[in-house]
Coordinates of C-alpha atoms in Angstrom, one line a residue:
Chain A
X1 CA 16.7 -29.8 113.9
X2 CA 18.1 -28.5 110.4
X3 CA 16.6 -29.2 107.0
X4 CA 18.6 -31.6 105.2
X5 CA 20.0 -29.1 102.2
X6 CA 22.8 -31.2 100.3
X7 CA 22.6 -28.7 97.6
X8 CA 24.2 -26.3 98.7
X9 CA 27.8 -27.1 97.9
X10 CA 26.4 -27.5 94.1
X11 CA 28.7 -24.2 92.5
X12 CA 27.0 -21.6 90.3
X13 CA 24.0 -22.9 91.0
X14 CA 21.1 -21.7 93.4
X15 CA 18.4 -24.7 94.3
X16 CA 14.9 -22.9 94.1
X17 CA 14.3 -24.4 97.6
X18 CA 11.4 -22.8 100.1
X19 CA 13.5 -20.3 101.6
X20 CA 14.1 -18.9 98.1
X21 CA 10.2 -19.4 97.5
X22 CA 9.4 -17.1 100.6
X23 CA 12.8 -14.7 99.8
X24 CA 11.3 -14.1 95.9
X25 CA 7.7 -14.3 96.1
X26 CA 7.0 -11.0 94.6
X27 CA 10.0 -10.7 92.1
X28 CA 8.4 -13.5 90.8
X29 CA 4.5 -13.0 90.7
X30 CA 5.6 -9.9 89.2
X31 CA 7.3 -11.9 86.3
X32 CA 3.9 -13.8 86.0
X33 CA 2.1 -10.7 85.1
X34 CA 4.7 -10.6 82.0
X35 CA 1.9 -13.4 80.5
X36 CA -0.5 -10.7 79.7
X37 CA 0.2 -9.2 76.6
X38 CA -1.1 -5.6 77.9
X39 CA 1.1 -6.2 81.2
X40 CA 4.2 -6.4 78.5
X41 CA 3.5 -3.6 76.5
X42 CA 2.7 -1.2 79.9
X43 CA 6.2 -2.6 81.8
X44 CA 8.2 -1.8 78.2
X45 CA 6.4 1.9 78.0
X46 CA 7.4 2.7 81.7
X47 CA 9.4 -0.2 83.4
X48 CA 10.3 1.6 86.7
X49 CA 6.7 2.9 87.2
X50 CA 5.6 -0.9 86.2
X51 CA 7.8 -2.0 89.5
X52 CA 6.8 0.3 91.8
X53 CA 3.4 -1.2 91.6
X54 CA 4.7 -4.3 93.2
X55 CA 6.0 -5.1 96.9
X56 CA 9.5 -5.8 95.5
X57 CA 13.0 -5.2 97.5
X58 CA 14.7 -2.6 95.8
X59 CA 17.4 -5.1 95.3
X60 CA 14.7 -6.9 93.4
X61 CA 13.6 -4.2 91.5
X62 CA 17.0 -3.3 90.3
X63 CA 17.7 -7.1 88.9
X64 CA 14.8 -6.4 87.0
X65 CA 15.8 -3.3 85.9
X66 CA 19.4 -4.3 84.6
X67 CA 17.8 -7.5 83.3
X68 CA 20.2 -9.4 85.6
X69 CA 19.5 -12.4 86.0
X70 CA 22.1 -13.7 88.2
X71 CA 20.6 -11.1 90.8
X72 CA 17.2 -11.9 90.1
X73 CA 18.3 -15.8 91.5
X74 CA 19.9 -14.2 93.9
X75 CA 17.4 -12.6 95.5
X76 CA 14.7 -15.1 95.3
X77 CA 13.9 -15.2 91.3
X78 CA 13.6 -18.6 89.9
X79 CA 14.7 -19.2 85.6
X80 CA 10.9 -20.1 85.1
X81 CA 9.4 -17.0 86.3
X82 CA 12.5 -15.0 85.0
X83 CA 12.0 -16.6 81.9
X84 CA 8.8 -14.5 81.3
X85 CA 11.4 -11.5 81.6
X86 CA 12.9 -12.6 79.0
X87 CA 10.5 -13.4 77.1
X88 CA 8.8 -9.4 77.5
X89 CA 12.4 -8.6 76.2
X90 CA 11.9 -10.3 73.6
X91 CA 15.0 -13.1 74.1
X92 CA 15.0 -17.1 74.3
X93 CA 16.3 -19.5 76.8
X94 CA 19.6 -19.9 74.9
X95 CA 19.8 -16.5 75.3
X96 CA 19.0 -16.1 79.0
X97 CA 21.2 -19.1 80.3
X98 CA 23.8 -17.8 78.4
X99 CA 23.6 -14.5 79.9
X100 CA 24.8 -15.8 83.3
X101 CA 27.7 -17.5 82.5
X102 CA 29.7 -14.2 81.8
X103 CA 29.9 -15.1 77.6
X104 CA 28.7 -13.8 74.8
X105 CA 25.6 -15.1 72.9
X106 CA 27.9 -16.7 70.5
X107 CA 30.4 -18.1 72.7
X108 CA 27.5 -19.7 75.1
X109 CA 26.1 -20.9 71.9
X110 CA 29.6 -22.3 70.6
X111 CA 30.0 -24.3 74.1
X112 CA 26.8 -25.8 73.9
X113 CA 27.0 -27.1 69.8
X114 CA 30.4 -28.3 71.1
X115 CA 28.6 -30.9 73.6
X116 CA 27.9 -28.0 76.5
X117 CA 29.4 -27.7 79.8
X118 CA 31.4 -30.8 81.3
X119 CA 30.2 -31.9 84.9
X120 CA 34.4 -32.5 85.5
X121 CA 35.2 -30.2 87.9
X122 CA 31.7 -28.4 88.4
X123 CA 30.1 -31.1 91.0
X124 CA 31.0 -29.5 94.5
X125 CA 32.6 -25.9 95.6
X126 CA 35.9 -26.1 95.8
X127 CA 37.0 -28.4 92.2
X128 CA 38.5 -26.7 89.5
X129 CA 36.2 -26.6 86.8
X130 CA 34.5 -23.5 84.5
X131 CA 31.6 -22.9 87.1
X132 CA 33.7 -22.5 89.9
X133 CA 33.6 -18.7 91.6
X134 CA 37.4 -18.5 91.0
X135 CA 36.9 -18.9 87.2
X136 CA 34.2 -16.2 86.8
X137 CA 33.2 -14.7 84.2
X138 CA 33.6 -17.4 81.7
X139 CA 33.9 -15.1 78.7
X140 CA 33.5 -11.5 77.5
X141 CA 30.1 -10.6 77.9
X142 CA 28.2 -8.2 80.1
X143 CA 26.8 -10.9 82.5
X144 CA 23.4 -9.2 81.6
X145 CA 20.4 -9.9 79.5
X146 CA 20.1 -6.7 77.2
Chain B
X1 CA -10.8 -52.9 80.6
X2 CA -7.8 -50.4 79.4
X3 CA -4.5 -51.4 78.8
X4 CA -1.3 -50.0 78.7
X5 CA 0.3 -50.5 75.6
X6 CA 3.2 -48.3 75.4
X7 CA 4.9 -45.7 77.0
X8 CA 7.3 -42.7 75.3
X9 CA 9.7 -40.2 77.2
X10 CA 11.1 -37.2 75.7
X11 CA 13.0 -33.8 76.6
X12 CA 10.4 -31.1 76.0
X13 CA 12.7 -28.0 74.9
X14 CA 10.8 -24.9 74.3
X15 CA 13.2 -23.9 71.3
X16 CA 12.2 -27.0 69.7
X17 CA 8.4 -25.9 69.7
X18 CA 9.5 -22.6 68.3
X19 CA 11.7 -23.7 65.5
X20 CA 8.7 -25.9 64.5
X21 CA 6.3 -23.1 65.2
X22 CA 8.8 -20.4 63.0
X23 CA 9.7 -23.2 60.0
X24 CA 13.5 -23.8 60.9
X25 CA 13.4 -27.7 61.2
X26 CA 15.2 -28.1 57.9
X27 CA 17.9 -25.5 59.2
X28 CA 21.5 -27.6 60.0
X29 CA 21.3 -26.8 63.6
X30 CA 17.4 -28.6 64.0
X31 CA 17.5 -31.1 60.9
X32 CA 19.7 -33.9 63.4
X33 CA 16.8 -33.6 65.7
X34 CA 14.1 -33.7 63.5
X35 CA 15.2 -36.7 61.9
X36 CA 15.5 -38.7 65.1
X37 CA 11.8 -38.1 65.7
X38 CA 10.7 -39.4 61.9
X39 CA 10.6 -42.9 63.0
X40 CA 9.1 -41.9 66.3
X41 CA 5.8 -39.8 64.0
X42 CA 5.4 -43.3 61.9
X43 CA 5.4 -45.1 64.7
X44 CA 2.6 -43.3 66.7
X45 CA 0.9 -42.6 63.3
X46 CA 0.7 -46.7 63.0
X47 CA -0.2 -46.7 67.2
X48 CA -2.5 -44.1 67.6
X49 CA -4.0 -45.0 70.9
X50 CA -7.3 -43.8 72.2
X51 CA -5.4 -41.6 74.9
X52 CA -2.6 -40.6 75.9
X53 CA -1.2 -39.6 79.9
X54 CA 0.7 -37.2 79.1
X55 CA 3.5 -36.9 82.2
X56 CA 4.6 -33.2 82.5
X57 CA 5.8 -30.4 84.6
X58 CA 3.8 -26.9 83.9
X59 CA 6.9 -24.0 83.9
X60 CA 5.5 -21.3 86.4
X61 CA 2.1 -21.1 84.0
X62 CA -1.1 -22.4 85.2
X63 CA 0.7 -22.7 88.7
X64 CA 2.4 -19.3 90.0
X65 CA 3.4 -19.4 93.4
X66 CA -0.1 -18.7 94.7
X67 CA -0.7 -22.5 94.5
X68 CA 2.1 -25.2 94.2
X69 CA 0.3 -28.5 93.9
X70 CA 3.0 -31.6 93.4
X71 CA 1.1 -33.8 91.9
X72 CA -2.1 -32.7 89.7
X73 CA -4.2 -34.5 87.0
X74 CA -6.3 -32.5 84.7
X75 CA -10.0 -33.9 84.6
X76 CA -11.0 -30.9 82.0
X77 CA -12.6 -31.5 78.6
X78 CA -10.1 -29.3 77.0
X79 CA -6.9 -27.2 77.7
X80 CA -5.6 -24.1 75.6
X81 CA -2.1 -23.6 74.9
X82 CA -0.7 -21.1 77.3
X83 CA 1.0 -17.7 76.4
X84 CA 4.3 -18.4 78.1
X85 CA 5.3 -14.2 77.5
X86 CA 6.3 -14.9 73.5
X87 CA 2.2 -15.2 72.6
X88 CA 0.5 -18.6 72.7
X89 CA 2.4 -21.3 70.2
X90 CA 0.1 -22.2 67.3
X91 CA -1.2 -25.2 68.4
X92 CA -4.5 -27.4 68.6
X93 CA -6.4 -26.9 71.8
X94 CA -5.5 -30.1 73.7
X95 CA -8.8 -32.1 74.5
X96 CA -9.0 -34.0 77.5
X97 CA -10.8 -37.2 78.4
X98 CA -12.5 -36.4 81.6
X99 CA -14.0 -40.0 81.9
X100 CA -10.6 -41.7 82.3
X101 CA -8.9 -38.8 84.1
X102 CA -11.8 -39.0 86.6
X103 CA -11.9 -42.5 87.4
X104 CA -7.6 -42.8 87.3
X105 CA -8.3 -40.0 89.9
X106 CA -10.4 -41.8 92.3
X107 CA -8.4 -44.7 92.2
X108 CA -5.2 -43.0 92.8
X109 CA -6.0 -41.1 95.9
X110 CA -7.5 -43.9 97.2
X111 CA -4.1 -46.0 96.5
X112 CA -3.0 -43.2 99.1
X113 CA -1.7 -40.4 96.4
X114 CA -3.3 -37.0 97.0
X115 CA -3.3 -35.4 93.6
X116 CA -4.5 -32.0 92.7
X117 CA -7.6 -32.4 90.7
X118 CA -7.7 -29.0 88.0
X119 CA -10.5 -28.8 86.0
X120 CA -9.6 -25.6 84.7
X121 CA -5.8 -24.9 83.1
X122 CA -3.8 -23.9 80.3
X123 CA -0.8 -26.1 79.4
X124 CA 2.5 -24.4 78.4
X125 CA 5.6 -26.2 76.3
X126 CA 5.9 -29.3 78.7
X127 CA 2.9 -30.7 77.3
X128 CA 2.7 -29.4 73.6
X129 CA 6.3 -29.9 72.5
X130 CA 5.9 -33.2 73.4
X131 CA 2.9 -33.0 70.9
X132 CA 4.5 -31.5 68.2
X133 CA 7.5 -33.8 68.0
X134 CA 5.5 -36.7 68.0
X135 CA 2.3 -35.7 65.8
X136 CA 3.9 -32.5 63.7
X137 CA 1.4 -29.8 62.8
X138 CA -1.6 -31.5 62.4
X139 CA -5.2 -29.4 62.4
X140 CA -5.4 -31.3 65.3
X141 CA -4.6 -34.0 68.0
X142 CA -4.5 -37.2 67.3
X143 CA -6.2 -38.3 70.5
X144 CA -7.1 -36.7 73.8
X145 CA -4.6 -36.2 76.5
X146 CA -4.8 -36.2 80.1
X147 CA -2.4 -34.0 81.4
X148 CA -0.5 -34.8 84.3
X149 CA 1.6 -32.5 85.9
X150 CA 4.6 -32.7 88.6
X151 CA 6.2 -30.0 90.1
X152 CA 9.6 -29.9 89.4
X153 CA 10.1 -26.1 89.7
X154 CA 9.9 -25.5 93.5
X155 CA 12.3 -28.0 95.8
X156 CA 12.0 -30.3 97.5
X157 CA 10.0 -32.3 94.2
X158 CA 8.9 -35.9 94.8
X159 CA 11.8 -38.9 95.0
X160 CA 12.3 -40.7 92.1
X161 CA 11.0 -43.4 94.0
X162 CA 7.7 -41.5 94.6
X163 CA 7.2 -41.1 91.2
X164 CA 7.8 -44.9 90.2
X165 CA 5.1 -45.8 92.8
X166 CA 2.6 -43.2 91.4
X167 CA 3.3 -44.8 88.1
X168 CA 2.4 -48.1 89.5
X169 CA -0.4 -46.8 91.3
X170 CA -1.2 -44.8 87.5
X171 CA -1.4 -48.7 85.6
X172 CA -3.9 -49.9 88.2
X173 CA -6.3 -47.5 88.0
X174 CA -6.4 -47.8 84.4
X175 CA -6.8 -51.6 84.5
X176 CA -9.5 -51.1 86.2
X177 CA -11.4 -48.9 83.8
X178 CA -14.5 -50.7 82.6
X179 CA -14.0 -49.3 78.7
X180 CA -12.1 -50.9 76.3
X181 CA -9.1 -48.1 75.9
X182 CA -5.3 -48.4 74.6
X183 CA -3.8 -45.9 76.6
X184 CA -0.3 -44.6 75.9
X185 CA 1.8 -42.9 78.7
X186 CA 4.6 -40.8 78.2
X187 CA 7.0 -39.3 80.5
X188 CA 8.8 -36.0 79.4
X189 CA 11.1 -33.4 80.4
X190 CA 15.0 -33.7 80.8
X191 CA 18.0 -34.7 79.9
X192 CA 20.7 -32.7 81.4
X193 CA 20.3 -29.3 81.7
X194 CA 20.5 -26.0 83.7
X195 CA 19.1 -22.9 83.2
X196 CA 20.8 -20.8 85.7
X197 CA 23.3 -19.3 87.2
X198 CA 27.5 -19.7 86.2
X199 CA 27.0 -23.3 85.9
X200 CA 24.3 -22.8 82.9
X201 CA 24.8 -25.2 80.3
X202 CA 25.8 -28.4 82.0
X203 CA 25.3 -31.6 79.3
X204 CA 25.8 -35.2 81.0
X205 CA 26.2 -37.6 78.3
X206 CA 27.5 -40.7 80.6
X207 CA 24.8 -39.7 82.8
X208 CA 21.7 -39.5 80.3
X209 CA 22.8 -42.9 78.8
X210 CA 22.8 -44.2 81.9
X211 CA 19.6 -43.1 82.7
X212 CA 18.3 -44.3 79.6
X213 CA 20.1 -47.7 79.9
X214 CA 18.3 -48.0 84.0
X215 CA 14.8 -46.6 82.7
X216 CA 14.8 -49.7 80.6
X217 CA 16.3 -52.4 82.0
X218 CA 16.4 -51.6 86.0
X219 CA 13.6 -48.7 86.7
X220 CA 13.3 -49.7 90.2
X221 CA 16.8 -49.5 91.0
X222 CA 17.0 -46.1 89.2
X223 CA 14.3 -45.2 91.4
X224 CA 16.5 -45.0 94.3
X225 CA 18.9 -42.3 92.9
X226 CA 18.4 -39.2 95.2
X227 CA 17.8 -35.7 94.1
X228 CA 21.2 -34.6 94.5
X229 CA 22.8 -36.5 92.2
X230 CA 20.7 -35.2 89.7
X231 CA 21.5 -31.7 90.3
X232 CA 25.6 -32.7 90.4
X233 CA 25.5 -34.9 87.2
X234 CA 22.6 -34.0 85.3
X235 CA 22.0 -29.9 86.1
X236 CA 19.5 -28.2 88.2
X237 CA 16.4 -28.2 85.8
X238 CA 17.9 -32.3 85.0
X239 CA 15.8 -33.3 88.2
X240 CA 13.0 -33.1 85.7
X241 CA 14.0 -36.8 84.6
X242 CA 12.0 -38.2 87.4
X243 CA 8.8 -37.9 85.6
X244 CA 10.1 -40.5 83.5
X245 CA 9.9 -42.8 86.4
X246 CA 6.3 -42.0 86.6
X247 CA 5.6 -43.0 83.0
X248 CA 8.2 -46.1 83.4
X249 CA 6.3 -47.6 86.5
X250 CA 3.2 -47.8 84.8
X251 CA 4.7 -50.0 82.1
X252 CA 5.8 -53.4 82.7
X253 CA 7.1 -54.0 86.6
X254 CA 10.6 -55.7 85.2
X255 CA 11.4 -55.7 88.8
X256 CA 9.1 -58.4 89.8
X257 CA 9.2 -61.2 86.9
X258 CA 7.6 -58.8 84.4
X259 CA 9.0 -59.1 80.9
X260 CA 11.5 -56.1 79.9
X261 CA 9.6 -54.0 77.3
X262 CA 10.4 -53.7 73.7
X263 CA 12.8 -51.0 72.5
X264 CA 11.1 -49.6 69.9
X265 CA 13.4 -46.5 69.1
X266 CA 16.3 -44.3 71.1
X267 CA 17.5 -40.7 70.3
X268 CA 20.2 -39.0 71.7
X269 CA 20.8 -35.7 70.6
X270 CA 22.7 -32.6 71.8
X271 CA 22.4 -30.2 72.1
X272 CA 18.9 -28.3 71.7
X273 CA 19.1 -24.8 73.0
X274 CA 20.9 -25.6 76.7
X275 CA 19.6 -29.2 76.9
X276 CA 20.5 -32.7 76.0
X277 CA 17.6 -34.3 73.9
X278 CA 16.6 -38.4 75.0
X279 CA 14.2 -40.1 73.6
X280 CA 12.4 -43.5 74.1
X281 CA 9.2 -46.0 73.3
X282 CA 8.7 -48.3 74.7
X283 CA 6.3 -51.0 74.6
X284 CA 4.7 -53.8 76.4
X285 CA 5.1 -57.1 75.3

């Protein structure tokens, strides 16, 4: 019998659910290495040899390497351990969010002192509003972290 | 015997612990915040109790994906502040009060909830930016704190409803603690938000006010709200809000005859960083 997933209709957003758990296991043990301040310095000094030493997809590796976020979720990442990512990079949560949305740092950052994003139109695929796949990107930025 | 005397729920945004950590509370974009927490640092100033539960979720630090416990209460005698990947935030090492946290664990699993019991743990921004919006940047804390956390980072988390009987389950075991303690509990996390994806940036104020107007005055019936209107209204990391109901069932059971707790103080704010900012106490009559 099938697992009840209701979230999956939920647009521009992936639930963290078991399958992604088992799908991104690696990716994101690898981000929890990013807690060790000498694990940060050695993935800066050589980030693709830093990779290699872990069981990662290609795919995976990649995400990292762009500092796409969007991919990392996609292939298993969840924001928390991502977040440590982006922390080695030296950038906030502001900044991170932001970075998947398609804007700029200041035009993620204008939406958000404006009240943020409206639920209208974002609650299931196939409404109208700014998260829908239709609309993407929202605004003129590279869709990546750095 | 310990009491309950009061119970306090706010957002725990890391941003908020670094503009405190870096000095910016006074800048334009931080000052609305700050000032809707004054009352709230008087207040606990005036209530210091002799512990606090402290209702969190950890954020992929003490718990990777090696070990994904869904309920866990720290029975440790103290807890350093984690380094999330920016360097541990300058904070007083949290210290615990194993006496309580023991004996609230016995009780509970034997009310039939099978917590994690962690006698070893670092605690990341759930825990200490509740802390620091409460206390400010004292040597040290006020009190010890048992920490308390609830996954909320890897589906499927507990029901709301789950967490409202845990809170129940919470205020019985401290009853029956032999000392004399005040015991605060606070719930944190939350409001909207989400972190991720295209949809990032999601604020709910109908639905926060809501929540805030239910947590109050009809807990039980906000119990019963299902995950996925959290994640539609309120954003994918706004599922966080049911660790309120944790804090909120161990407080006065309105729900059966009980009488509604004071309203001491609410704060709405948004935004801070990508989330909307709620704030409660709330205190036995």
């Amino acid at each position: 019998m099938a697992l009840d997933k209701p979230y999956l209709d939920v647009p521009g957003t992936t639930i963290f659910d078991m399958e992604q758990c088992r799908k991104g296991y690696w990716l994101n043990q690898f981000c929890m290495s990013l807690m060790k301040a000498e694990n940060r310095e050695r993935f800066k000094a050589d980030q693709r040899a830093y990779v290699d030493e872990w069981p990662m997809t290609e795919a995976q590796k990649q995400a990292v390497l762009n500092a796409d976020l969007n991919a990392g979720i996609r292939e298993g990442g969840n924001i928390y351990f991502l977040a440590k990512l982006g922390a080695t990079h030296g950038k906030s949560f502001q900044q991170m969010a932001g970075s998947m949305t398609g804007m700029t740092e200041e035009e993620y950052r204008d939406m958000m002192i404006k009240g943020g994003r409206s639920a209208e139109g974002n609650r299931v695929v196939g409404e109208d509003g700014d998260a829908q796949a239709h609309r993407q990107p929202q605004g003129h930025g590279t869709g990546k972290l750095l | 015997m310990a009491r309950i005397s009061a119970s306090v729920y706010t957002s725990h945004v890391p941003a908020i612990g670094a503009a405190m950590d870096l000095g910016k509370t006074a800048e334009p974009y931080w000052q609305p915040l700050f000032k809707g927490y004054e009352p709230s640092r008087q207040w606990l100033k005036d209530n210091t109790p002799d512990v606090i539960f402290l209702v969190y979720n950890d954020h992929a630090t003490a718990f990777s994906l090696e070990i994904i416990p869904t309920f866990a209460i720290g029975t440790a005698a103290e807890y350093k502040p984690a380094d999330e990947g920016w360097g541990p935030r300058p904070v007083p090492v949290v210290k615990g009060h194993p006496e309580l946290a023991s004996h609230i664990a016995q009780s509970v699993i034997q009310q039939d909830f099978d917590l994690t019991i962690v006698n070893r743990m670092d605690v990341d921004h759930g825990l200490t930016v509740p802390l620091s919006l409460m206390c400010g940047q004292p040597e040290a804390w006020p009190c010890p704190v048992i920490p308390f956390a609830v996954n909320v980072v890897q589906y499927p988390v507990p029901s709301g409803n789950r967490c409202f009987q845990l809170g129940r389950a919470i205020k019985k075991a401290i009853r029956s603690f032999d000392g004399d303690l005040n015991v605060q509990i606070w719930g944190t996390g939350g409001m909207s938000h989400q972190l991720q994806g295209p949809r990032a940036g999601l604020i709910n104020r109908e639905f926060d006010n809501m929540f805030l107007d239910r947590l109050i005055a009809d807990p039980a019936g906000l119990a019963q709200v299902p995950h996925i209107d959290y994640v539609r209204e309120a954003g994918s990391e706004g599922i966080e809000l049911v660790m309120w109901l944790i804090a909120r069932g161990a407080m006065s059971d309105t729900d059966r005859g009980g009488a509604a707790p004071h309203v001491h103080h609410r704060f709405y704010h948004v935004p801070a960083s990508n989330t909307a900012v709620g704030h409660l106490i709330l205190e036995n009559r």
